[in-house]
Tab-separated table of C-alpha atoms and ligand atoms in Angstrom:
chain	number	residue	atom	x	y	z
A	1	UNK	CA	-0.057	0.176	-0.035
A	2	UNK	CA	1.346	3.109	-0.742
A	3	UNK	CA	0.236	6.702	-0.485
A	4	UNK	CA	1.038	10.438	-2.600
A	5	UNK	CA	1.533	13.432	-0.539
A	6	UNK	CA	1.094	16.515	-2.251
A	7	UNK	CA	1.844	20.375	-1.235
A	8	UNK	CA	-0.237	22.343	-3.032
A	9	UNK	CA	-0.115	25.841	-4.192
A	10	UNK	CA	2.411	25.322	-6.854
A	11	UNK	CA	1.357	26.675	-10.524
A	12	UNK	CA	2.376	23.901	-12.865
A	13	UNK	CA	5.030	24.895	-15.379
A	14	UNK	CA	6.669	23.343	-18.089
A	15	UNK	CA	6.314	20.741	-20.929
A	16	UNK	CA	5.692	16.925	-20.766
A	17	UNK	CA	5.067	14.417	-23.231
A	18	UNK	CA	2.215	12.013	-22.537
A	19	UNK	CA	2.372	7.993	-22.663
A	20	UNK	CA	0.495	5.806	-25.466
A	21	UNK	CA	-3.160	5.500	-24.517
A	22	UNK	CA	-3.884	2.966	-21.896
A	23	UNK	CA	-7.220	2.022	-23.693
A	24	UNK	CA	-6.096	1.612	-27.116
A	25	UNK	CA	-2.923	-0.598	-25.644
A	26	UNK	CA	-5.614	-2.923	-24.052
A	27	UNK	CA	-7.285	-3.455	-27.014
A	28	UNK	CA	-4.668	-3.648	-29.344
A	29	UNK	CA	-2.583	-6.339	-27.061
A	30	UNK	CA	-5.530	-8.107	-27.237
A	31	UNK	CA	-5.674	-8.062	-30.995
A	32	UNK	CA	-2.207	-9.146	-31.465
A	33	UNK	CA	-3.162	-12.430	-29.606
A	34	UNK	CA	-5.760	-13.330	-32.431
A	35	UNK	CA	-3.045	-14.112	-34.679
A	36	UNK	CA	-0.190	-17.194	-34.087
A	37	UNK	CA	2.504	-14.637	-34.406
A	38	UNK	CA	5.158	-12.159	-33.345
A	39	UNK	CA	3.992	-8.402	-32.940
A	40	UNK	CA	5.900	-5.479	-31.837
A	41	UNK	CA	3.745	-2.777	-30.402
A	42	UNK	CA	5.749	0.263	-29.714
A	43	UNK	CA	4.588	3.533	-27.313
A	44	UNK	CA	2.764	1.019	-24.692
A	45	UNK	CA	2.364	2.827	-21.266
A	46	UNK	CA	3.955	0.588	-18.439
A	47	UNK	CA	0.832	1.184	-15.972
A	48	UNK	CA	-0.772	-1.219	-14.209
A	49	UNK	CA	-3.996	-2.147	-16.228
A	50	UNK	CA	-1.431	-3.302	-19.105
A	51	UNK	CA	0.569	-5.096	-16.984
A	52	UNK	CA	-2.443	-6.990	-15.604
A	53	UNK	CA	-3.581	-7.736	-19.069
A	54	UNK	CA	-0.112	-8.934	-20.034
A	55	UNK	CA	-0.199	-11.157	-16.879
A	56	UNK	CA	-3.736	-12.543	-18.217
A	57	UNK	CA	-2.120	-13.206	-21.629
A	58	UNK	CA	0.821	-15.053	-20.085
A	59	UNK	CA	-1.407	-17.102	-18.116
A	60	UNK	CA	-3.234	-18.078	-21.504
A	61	UNK	CA	0.506	-18.999	-23.318
A	62	UNK	CA	1.386	-15.810	-24.715
A	63	UNK	CA	4.881	-14.543	-24.072
A	64	UNK	CA	5.335	-10.887	-23.469
A	65	UNK	CA	8.183	-8.674	-22.900
A	66	UNK	CA	7.762	-4.850	-22.277
A	67	UNK	CA	10.679	-2.697	-22.211
A	68	UNK	CA	11.262	0.643	-20.386
A	69	UNK	CA	10.906	2.607	-23.543
A	70	UNK	CA	7.582	1.126	-24.195
A	71	UNK	CA	8.295	-1.528	-27.019
A	72	UNK	CA	6.480	-4.585	-26.129
A	73	UNK	CA	7.527	-7.679	-27.880
A	74	UNK	CA	4.541	-10.172	-28.249
A	75	UNK	CA	4.497	-14.017	-29.171
A	76	UNK	CA	1.192	-15.271	-29.573
A	77	UNK	CA	2.209	-18.585	-31.713
A	78	UNK	CA	1.039	-20.592	-28.463
A	79	UNK	CA	-2.611	-19.689	-26.713
A	80	UNK	CA	-2.736	-22.962	-24.994
A	81	UNK	CA	-5.701	-21.960	-22.249
A	82	UNK	CA	-9.085	-20.826	-22.916
A	83	UNK	CA	-9.835	-19.825	-19.247
A	84	UNK	CA	-8.776	-16.719	-18.223
A	85	UNK	CA	-7.779	-16.189	-14.556
A	86	UNK	CA	-10.331	-14.893	-12.194
A	87	UNK	CA	-8.037	-12.817	-9.782
A	88	UNK	CA	-6.529	-10.990	-12.562
A	89	UNK	CA	-9.334	-10.402	-14.835
A	90	UNK	CA	-11.624	-8.993	-11.617
A	91	UNK	CA	-9.107	-6.151	-11.437
A	92	UNK	CA	-10.021	-4.380	-14.872
A	93	UNK	CA	-13.023	-4.437	-17.269
A	94	UNK	CA	-10.947	-4.769	-20.480
A	95	UNK	CA	-9.995	-8.370	-19.488
A	96	UNK	CA	-13.400	-8.792	-21.359
A	97	UNK	CA	-11.395	-8.487	-24.556
A	98	UNK	CA	-9.848	-11.792	-24.137
A	99	UNK	CA	-13.177	-13.250	-24.641
A	100	UNK	CA	-13.439	-12.009	-28.049
A	101	UNK	CA	-9.825	-13.122	-28.818
A	102	UNK	CA	-10.505	-16.729	-27.393
A	103	UNK	CA	-13.589	-17.318	-28.801
A	104	UNK	CA	-12.070	-16.269	-32.257
A	105	UNK	CA	-9.089	-18.100	-31.935
A	106	UNK	CA	-9.767	-21.191	-30.023
A	107	UNK	CA	-13.685	-21.519	-30.578
A	108	UNK	CA	-14.064	-21.283	-26.653
A	109	UNK	CA	-13.763	-18.610	-24.150
A	110	UNK	CA	-14.304	-18.862	-20.226
A	111	UNK	CA	-13.699	-15.387	-18.602
A	112	UNK	CA	-14.522	-14.202	-15.567
A	113	UNK	CA	-17.244	-11.543	-15.459
A	114	UNK	CA	-14.883	-8.426	-15.229
A	115	UNK	CA	-14.121	-6.037	-12.461
A	116	UNK	CA	-12.458	-2.521	-12.585
A	117	UNK	CA	-13.877	0.775	-11.856
A	118	UNK	CA	-16.909	1.035	-9.796
A	119	UNK	CA	-18.591	3.831	-11.685
A	120	UNK	CA	-21.620	2.126	-12.887
A	121	UNK	CA	-23.562	-1.819	-13.111
A	122	UNK	CA	-21.210	-1.760	-16.293
A	123	UNK	CA	-22.633	-5.188	-17.600
A	124	UNK	CA	-21.437	-7.107	-20.368
A	125	UNK	CA	-24.769	-7.947	-21.616
A	126	UNK	CA	-24.183	-6.257	-25.126
A	127	UNK	CA	-20.993	-8.209	-25.624
A	128	UNK	CA	-22.651	-11.142	-25.055
A	129	UNK	CA	-25.531	-10.017	-27.686
A	130	UNK	CA	-22.969	-9.616	-30.109
A	131	UNK	CA	-21.245	-12.931	-29.585
A	132	UNK	CA	-24.574	-14.702	-29.983
A	133	UNK	CA	-25.242	-12.853	-33.100
A	134	UNK	CA	-21.818	-13.877	-34.605
A	135	UNK	CA	-23.060	-17.384	-33.844
A	136	UNK	CA	-21.611	-17.953	-30.706
A	137	UNK	CA	-23.438	-19.973	-27.763
A	138	UNK	CA	-22.907	-17.960	-24.467
A	139	UNK	CA	-23.830	-18.351	-20.763
A	140	UNK	CA	-22.824	-16.502	-17.737
A	141	UNK	CA	-22.620	-19.033	-14.945
A	142	UNK	CA	-20.514	-19.137	-11.693
A	143	UNK	CA	-19.093	-15.876	-12.085
A	144	UNK	CA	-17.957	-16.495	-16.049
A	145	UNK	CA	-18.760	-15.570	-19.175
A	146	UNK	CA	-18.699	-18.960	-21.138
A	147	UNK	CA	-18.818	-18.865	-24.779
A	148	UNK	CA	-18.287	-21.109	-27.572
A	149	UNK	CA	-18.752	-21.847	-31.344
A	150	UNK	CA	-17.597	-24.278	-33.891
A	151	UNK	CA	-17.361	-21.447	-36.207
A	152	UNK	CA	-18.079	-17.781	-35.886
A	153	UNK	CA	-20.204	-16.439	-38.611
A	154	UNK	CA	-20.409	-12.915	-40.174
A	155	UNK	CA	-23.498	-11.033	-39.008
A	156	UNK	CA	-24.588	-7.290	-39.032
A	157	UNK	CA	-24.982	-6.226	-35.299
A	158	UNK	CA	-26.148	-3.055	-33.682
A	159	UNK	CA	-24.757	-1.841	-30.908
A	160	UNK	CA	-27.470	-0.881	-28.335
A	161	UNK	CA	-26.178	1.973	-26.963
A	162	UNK	CA	-22.545	3.672	-27.942
A	163	UNK	CA	-20.147	1.193	-26.226
A	164	UNK	CA	-16.245	1.056	-26.596
A	165	UNK	CA	-15.455	-2.128	-25.061
A	166	UNK	CA	-18.580	-3.743	-27.067
A	167	UNK	CA	-17.324	-2.316	-30.310
A	168	UNK	CA	-13.740	-3.312	-29.786
A	169	UNK	CA	-14.466	-6.858	-28.541
A	170	UNK	CA	-16.626	-7.603	-31.832
A	171	UNK	CA	-14.252	-6.107	-34.203
A	172	UNK	CA	-11.666	-8.484	-32.773
A	173	UNK	CA	-13.969	-11.538	-33.032
A	174	UNK	CA	-15.218	-10.687	-36.416
A	175	UNK	CA	-11.425	-9.578	-37.773
A	176	UNK	CA	-10.725	-13.729	-37.710
A	177	UNK	CA	-14.278	-14.505	-39.064
A	178	UNK	CA	-14.204	-14.794	-42.925
A	179	UNK	CA	-17.072	-12.742	-44.188
A	180	UNK	CA	-18.110	-9.463	-43.766
A	181	UNK	CA	-19.456	-8.351	-40.319
A	182	UNK	CA	-21.188	-4.903	-40.172
A	183	UNK	CA	-21.067	-2.988	-36.724
A	184	UNK	CA	-23.965	-0.703	-36.577
A	185	UNK	CA	-23.867	2.203	-33.982
A	186	UNK	CA	-20.467	1.649	-33.085
A	187	UNK	CA	-18.388	3.518	-30.930
A	188	UNK	CA	-16.307	6.428	-32.683
A	189	UNK	CA	-13.650	6.941	-30.041
A	190	UNK	CA	-9.906	7.355	-31.294
A	191	UNK	CA	-9.098	4.330	-29.182
A	192	UNK	CA	-11.565	2.079	-31.566
A	193	UNK	CA	-9.683	3.893	-34.668
A	194	UNK	CA	-6.310	2.698	-33.519
A	195	UNK	CA	-7.429	-1.024	-32.959
A	196	UNK	CA	-9.074	-0.819	-36.525
A	197	UNK	CA	-5.796	0.384	-37.735
A	198	UNK	CA	-3.892	-2.331	-35.919
A	199	UNK	CA	-6.467	-5.208	-37.147
A	200	UNK	CA	-6.234	-4.148	-40.778
A	201	UNK	CA	-2.082	-4.425	-40.585
A	202	UNK	CA	-2.886	-8.075	-39.164
A	203	UNK	CA	-4.590	-8.787	-42.235
A	204	UNK	CA	-8.507	-7.921	-41.482
A	205	UNK	CA	-9.840	-5.441	-43.541
A	206	UNK	CA	-11.707	-2.688	-41.429
A	207	UNK	CA	-13.247	0.161	-42.549
A	208	UNK	CA	-15.488	2.921	-41.367
A	209	UNK	CA	-13.696	2.897	-37.914
A	210	UNK	CA	-14.466	6.519	-36.401
A	211	UNK	CA	-17.796	6.280	-37.996
A	212	UNK	CA	-20.772	4.427	-36.544
A	213	UNK	CA	-20.662	2.126	-39.089
A	214	UNK	CA	-17.929	-0.370	-38.808
A	215	UNK	CA	-17.239	-3.164	-41.691
A	216	UNK	CA	-14.963	-5.791	-40.852
A	217	UNK	CA	-13.552	-8.493	-43.568
A	218	UNK	CA	-12.409	-10.834	-41.393
A	219	UNK	CA	-9.732	-13.514	-42.347
A	220	UNK	CA	-8.571	-16.726	-40.854
A	221	UNK	CA	-4.853	-16.393	-41.611
A	222	UNK	CA	-4.257	-13.379	-39.533
A	223	UNK	CA	-0.313	-12.142	-39.132
A	224	UNK	CA	1.615	-10.311	-36.738
A	225	UNK	CA	2.189	-6.607	-37.240
A	226	UNK	CA	4.300	-3.753	-35.939
A	227	UNK	CA	2.399	-0.643	-34.752
A	228	UNK	CA	2.882	2.444	-32.138
A	229	UNK	CA	-0.100	3.445	-30.067
A	230	UNK	CA	-1.762	6.953	-30.331
A	231	UNK	CA	-1.086	9.358	-27.396
A	232	UNK	CA	-3.303	9.054	-24.405
A	233	UNK	CA	-5.780	11.829	-24.731
A	234	UNK	CA	-7.112	11.304	-21.252
A	235	UNK	CA	-3.914	11.449	-19.837
A	236	UNK	CA	-3.041	14.547	-21.787
A	237	UNK	CA	-6.484	15.944	-20.701
A	238	UNK	CA	-5.821	15.048	-17.114
A	239	UNK	CA	-2.574	17.305	-17.068
A	240	UNK	CA	-4.009	20.253	-18.986
A	241	UNK	CA	-6.761	20.386	-16.455
A	242	UNK	CA	-4.027	20.360	-13.700
A	243	UNK	CA	-2.321	23.061	-15.156
A	244	UNK	CA	-5.505	25.248	-15.508
A	245	UNK	CA	-6.588	24.398	-12.138
A	246	UNK	CA	-3.083	25.683	-10.460
A	247	UNK	CA	-3.134	29.004	-12.772
A	248	UNK	CA	-0.185	27.177	-14.701
A	249	UNK	CA	1.139	27.307	-17.957
A	250	UNK	CA	1.924	23.751	-19.301
A	251	UNK	CA	2.540	22.358	-23.121
A	252	UNK	CA	1.753	19.002	-23.978
A	253	UNK	CA	3.668	17.555	-26.916
A	254	UNK	CA	2.988	14.546	-29.023
A	255	UNK	CA	-0.552	14.895	-28.241
A	256	UNK	CA	-3.158	14.609	-31.269
A	257	UNK	CA	-5.352	17.860	-30.322
A	258	UNK	CA	-8.317	17.258	-32.290
A	259	UNK	CA	-8.748	13.909	-30.025
A	260	UNK	CA	-9.520	16.453	-27.474
A	261	UNK	CA	-11.346	19.282	-29.019
A	262	UNK	CA	-14.496	18.962	-26.655
A	263	UNK	CA	-12.492	19.227	-23.345
A	264	UNK	CA	-10.309	22.103	-24.911
A	265	UNK	CA	-13.296	24.032	-25.926
A	266	UNK	CA	-14.967	23.992	-22.320
A	267	UNK	CA	-11.404	24.925	-20.962
A	268	UNK	CA	-11.828	28.038	-23.173
A	269	UNK	CA	-15.068	28.925	-22.258
A	270	UNK	CA	-13.727	28.851	-18.291
A	271	UNK	CA	-11.252	31.580	-19.422
A	272	UNK	CA	-8.095	29.295	-19.941
A	273	UNK	CA	-5.869	30.267	-22.900
A	274	UNK	CA	-5.512	27.538	-25.188
A	275	UNK	CA	-2.943	27.385	-27.849
A	276	UNK	CA	-3.270	24.304	-30.048
A	277	UNK	CA	-1.439	23.334	-33.393
A	278	UNK	CA	-0.497	19.863	-34.576
A	279	UNK	CA	2.594	19.623	-32.507
A	280	UNK	CA	0.755	19.924	-29.303
A	281	UNK	CA	-1.078	22.070	-26.864
A	282	UNK	CA	-0.583	24.789	-24.457
A	283	UNK	CA	-2.619	25.836	-21.873
A	284	UNK	CA	-2.376	28.573	-19.570
A	285	UNK	CA	-4.202	31.165	-17.118
A	286	UNK	CA	-4.104	34.527	-17.149
A	287	UNK	CA	-6.932	36.283	-15.488
A	288	UNK	CA	-10.001	34.692	-13.545
A	289	UNK	CA	-11.813	31.460	-14.515
A	290	UNK	CA	-15.453	31.756	-14.719
A	291	UNK	CA	-18.100	28.579	-13.969
A	292	UNK	CA	-19.094	26.409	-17.081
A	293	UNK	CA	-21.708	23.786	-17.924
A	294	UNK	CA	-20.331	20.456	-18.869
A	295	UNK	CA	-22.115	17.633	-20.360
A	296	UNK	CA	-20.329	14.138	-20.860
A	297	UNK	CA	-21.229	12.272	-24.227
A	298	UNK	CA	-19.539	9.230	-26.290
A	299	UNK	CA	-16.845	10.790	-28.599
A	300	UNK	CA	-16.450	13.478	-29.803
A	301	UNK	CA	-18.085	14.659	-27.069
A	302	UNK	CA	-16.566	15.687	-23.728
A	303	UNK	CA	-15.132	12.328	-22.367
A	304	UNK	CA	-16.769	10.816	-19.051
A	305	UNK	CA	-12.975	9.938	-18.226
A	306	UNK	CA	-12.196	13.795	-17.706
A	307	UNK	CA	-15.521	14.676	-15.798
A	308	UNK	CA	-13.907	14.158	-12.056
A	309	UNK	CA	-10.734	15.962	-12.884
A	310	UNK	CA	-12.673	18.879	-14.356
A	311	UNK	CA	-15.193	18.922	-11.341
A	312	UNK	CA	-11.696	19.172	-9.071
A	313	UNK	CA	-10.740	22.525	-11.148
A	314	UNK	CA	-14.383	23.951	-11.066
A	315	UNK	CA	-14.387	23.636	-6.947
A	316	UNK	CA	-12.459	26.684	-7.150
A	317	UNK	CA	-13.989	28.787	-9.870
A	318	UNK	CA	-15.965	31.261	-8.538
A	319	UNK	CA	-19.733	30.827	-9.368
A	320	UNK	CA	-21.669	27.873	-10.149
A	321	UNK	CA	-20.717	25.419	-12.418
A	322	UNK	CA	-22.380	21.890	-13.646
A	323	UNK	CA	-21.743	18.715	-14.799
A	324	UNK	CA	-23.967	16.328	-16.327
A	325	UNK	CA	-22.967	12.806	-16.336
A	326	UNK	CA	-24.649	10.721	-19.078
A	327	UNK	CA	-22.314	7.635	-19.407
A	328	UNK	CA	-21.631	5.804	-15.848
A	329	UNK	CA	-24.173	6.480	-13.075
A	330	UNK	CA	-21.866	5.854	-10.643
A	331	UNK	CA	-19.244	8.429	-11.640
A	332	UNK	CA	-19.722	10.538	-8.562
A	333	UNK	CA	-17.262	8.577	-6.226
A	334	UNK	CA	-15.114	11.691	-6.080
A	335	UNK	CA	-17.622	13.832	-4.715
A	336	UNK	CA	-17.737	12.897	-1.123
A	337	UNK	CA	-13.663	13.152	-1.037
A	338	UNK	CA	-13.448	16.585	-2.767
A	339	UNK	CA	-16.006	17.706	0.132
A	340	UNK	CA	-13.255	16.361	2.584
A	341	UNK	CA	-11.024	19.251	0.931
A	342	UNK	CA	-13.812	21.891	1.466
A	343	UNK	CA	-15.405	21.621	-2.052
A	344	UNK	CA	-19.338	22.744	-2.149
A	345	UNK	CA	-20.783	19.853	-4.380
A	346	UNK	CA	-24.207	18.696	-4.757
A	347	UNK	CA	-25.440	15.863	-6.948
A	348	UNK	CA	-28.749	15.439	-8.032
A	349	UNK	CA	-29.793	12.571	-10.283
A	350	UNK	CA	-26.963	12.719	-13.012
A	351	UNK	CA	-26.020	16.205	-12.086
A	352	UNK	CA	-23.323	17.561	-9.810
A	353	UNK	CA	-23.525	21.441	-9.213
A	354	UNK	CA	-20.399	22.529	-8.176
A	355	UNK	CA	-20.290	26.218	-5.873
A	356	UNK	CA	-16.722	27.357	-6.146
A	357	UNK	CA	-15.266	28.220	-3.091
A	358	UNK	CA	-11.939	30.494	-2.498
A	359	UNK	CA	-9.744	27.665	-1.477
A	360	UNK	CA	-9.119	23.839	-1.140
A	361	UNK	CA	-7.203	22.506	2.005
A	362	UNK	CA	-5.366	19.616	2.011
A	363	UNK	CA	-6.956	16.178	3.887
A	364	UNK	CA	-6.433	12.855	3.507
A	365	UNK	CA	-8.337	11.512	0.688
A	366	UNK	CA	-8.751	8.201	-1.221
A	367	UNK	CA	-8.590	7.436	-5.066
A	368	UNK	CA	-11.496	5.404	-5.447
A	369	UNK	CA	-11.100	4.607	-8.879
A	370	UNK	CA	-8.535	5.627	-11.679
A	371	UNK	CA	-10.145	9.151	-12.743
A	372	UNK	CA	-11.540	9.753	-9.222
A	373	UNK	CA	-7.665	9.514	-8.110
A	374	UNK	CA	-6.895	11.905	-10.732
A	375	UNK	CA	-9.288	14.481	-9.551
A	376	UNK	CA	-7.840	14.163	-6.164
A	377	UNK	CA	-4.336	14.886	-7.789
A	378	UNK	CA	-5.981	18.072	-9.596
A	379	UNK	CA	-7.376	19.088	-6.331
A	380	UNK	CA	-4.258	18.676	-4.067
A	381	UNK	CA	-2.220	20.692	-6.747
A	382	UNK	CA	-4.281	23.687	-5.889
A	383	UNK	CA	-4.862	22.892	-2.122
A	384	UNK	CA	-3.720	24.674	0.545
A	385	UNK	CA	-1.539	22.598	2.636
A	386	UNK	CA	-0.526	18.938	2.431
A	387	UNK	CA	-3.202	16.110	0.801
A	388	UNK	CA	-2.485	12.560	1.464
A	389	UNK	CA	-3.800	10.475	-1.348
A	390	UNK	CA	-4.374	6.563	-0.482
A	391	UNK	CA	-5.456	3.557	-2.912
A	392	UNK	CA	-2.556	5.160	-5.291
A	393	UNK	CA	-2.980	1.772	-6.884
A	394	UNK	CA	-5.773	3.014	-8.766
A	395	UNK	CA	-3.931	5.996	-9.949
A	396	UNK	CA	-1.388	3.499	-11.082
A	397	UNK	CA	-3.522	1.296	-13.227
A	398	UNK	CA	-4.119	4.379	-15.630
A	399	UNK	CA	-1.037	6.902	-15.498
A	400	UNK	CA	2.511	6.249	-16.040
A	401	UNK	CA	5.023	7.703	-13.993
A	402	UNK	CA	2.738	10.073	-12.668
A	403	UNK	CA	5.190	11.784	-9.967
A	404	UNK	CA	7.785	12.240	-12.274
A	405	UNK	CA	5.552	14.154	-14.764
A	406	UNK	CA	4.088	16.139	-11.791
A	407	UNK	CA	7.713	17.122	-10.432
A	408	UNK	CA	8.942	17.976	-13.906
A	409	UNK	CA	5.977	20.714	-13.911
A	410	UNK	CA	7.578	21.918	-10.271
A	411	UNK	CA	4.706	19.935	-8.335
A	412	UNK	CA	5.972	18.655	-4.592
A	413	UNK	CA	4.666	15.094	-4.861
A	414	UNK	CA	6.039	12.087	-2.961
A	415	UNK	CA	5.189	8.542	-2.667
A	416	UNK	CA	5.703	6.641	0.551
A	417	UNK	CA	4.824	3.500	1.688
A	418	UNK	CA	2.168	3.046	4.653
B	501	UD1	C1	-14.335	2.203	-21.903
B	501	UD1	C2	-13.011	2.628	-21.429
B	501	UD1	C3	-13.173	3.670	-20.395
B	501	UD1	C4	-14.335	4.884	-20.899
B	501	UD1	C5	-15.409	4.417	-21.519
B	501	UD1	C6	-16.798	5.186	-21.886
B	501	UD1	C7	-11.203	1.313	-21.814
B	501	UD1	C8	-10.854	0.145	-21.104
B	501	UD1	N1	-12.258	1.623	-21.025
B	501	UD1	O1	-15.124	1.569	-20.925
B	501	UD1	O2	-12.104	4.181	-19.991
B	501	UD1	O3	-14.758	5.588	-19.576
B	501	UD1	O4	-15.071	3.707	-22.302
B	501	UD1	O5	-15.763	5.983	-22.760
B	501	UD1	O6	-11.432	1.440	-23.151
B	501	UD1	N2	-22.788	-0.923	-21.288
B	501	UD1	C9	-23.888	-1.944	-21.016
B	501	UD1	N3	-23.536	-3.143	-21.503
B	501	UD1	C10	-22.637	-3.709	-22.023
B	501	UD1	C11	-21.816	-2.684	-21.989
B	501	UD1	C12	-21.732	-1.176	-22.013
B	501	UD1	O7	-25.190	-1.358	-20.574
B	501	UD1	O8	-22.544	-4.711	-22.573
B	501	UD1	C13	-22.912	0.394	-20.919
B	501	UD1	C14	-22.285	0.793	-19.756
B	501	UD1	O9	-22.554	0.426	-18.638
B	501	UD1	C15	-22.161	2.328	-19.676
B	501	UD1	C16	-21.896	2.257	-21.419
B	501	UD1	O10	-22.642	1.462	-21.971
B	501	UD1	O11	-23.132	2.730	-19.297
B	501	UD1	C17	-21.117	2.719	-22.300
B	501	UD1	O12	-19.781	1.879	-21.966
B	501	UD1	P1	-18.491	1.117	-22.700
B	501	UD1	O13	-18.595	2.322	-23.858
B	501	UD1	O14	-18.672	-0.171	-22.945
B	501	UD1	O15	-17.335	1.211	-21.584
B	501	UD1	P2	-16.263	0.464	-21.434
B	501	UD1	O16	-15.602	-0.010	-22.876
B	501	UD1	O17	-16.386	-0.236	-20.109
């Protein structure tokens, strides 16, 4: 068990590079295991969810070596088991991607119903319906999703509600299913596009990723590929919001600015100066900030994964702001923790109303999930005094080298064992 100690009140200044996208990496690593071959994936972040997925794949017979520079060598010539390990899978939701991979590769999969962040009911009913549409027989029993199919068949599937995980899982399964599968109402997130590009390099023909209709022409003989993951728009957004919250001046290099247009627009509405060009994004705050209203939405809307961090920033913006959460009903786990630091936040239904207080005060708080943890960091950086954040393991699930990056921007951060 470790804690982060953050002494607040320092304006973040400087430049950083963001890591490769965690959510792309999870999908692309699972995709690579579809082929009995070797793949090289660059720009993989060394965060705990990635390490957990690699452990899951190792337990299934895949060999994986992640180097410090983010280069992952994956050898999936052998996939010997079809039962994914319970203890590892329940640590994160993306473990469900092994179901699509194993079903397509071996014709059967037994995958524990996934855990992950406690931010809503997060069922896997869409995944199951999708696999059934591709001809699989699926049951959930004893806490496992069990699927088998002598052979999957191509089909048209309407994703009932924009779902990143369902879209990716079905792209994986369809890529190794000869014939044309069509996914309607597909998620349009950049991580879906990244996965589609990788699957195409492996020999599937995936068209339309980034729109709501994706066509996958699957092939039995997929092969390994070499690919570099896109930059992490959520990590980038977290640092940009932290910079704004501390009235600092931060440049993020190596980011694809159009991936965070909606959050940048909201920061600009709040009075943050945003300079964005194809090479990166700089944010700085010169005057007072203004309250804003935010609705989270599927991409290209404002990402739910930036909601808690944005709330932490707004906690000290004079006036009344509101954030309406439309994706995950339990996203508000950060609220009680921010209140401990003096924030004035009221939650009614799907909306948090935030009345800006003059300042937050350091306090012991908990990182209840990845992005709630990031919100604690944003709050701690601007608070008076010292904040202790426990359950840092949740932050480590999604943020690589968090303290190093914050320190390079001037923050006073320490990690200590409890
Ligand atoms: C992914 C991201 C997560 C992000 C989320 C929304 C990964 C590893 N995680 O999560 O960081 O917050 O997208 O952008 O990429 N749903 C169902 N049944 C299902 C599947 C989903 O009801 O079978 C619901 C969910 O409860 C949620 C909504 O659909 O309300 C969207 O979820 P989804 O896009 O699938 O989220 P994840 O893929 O789990």
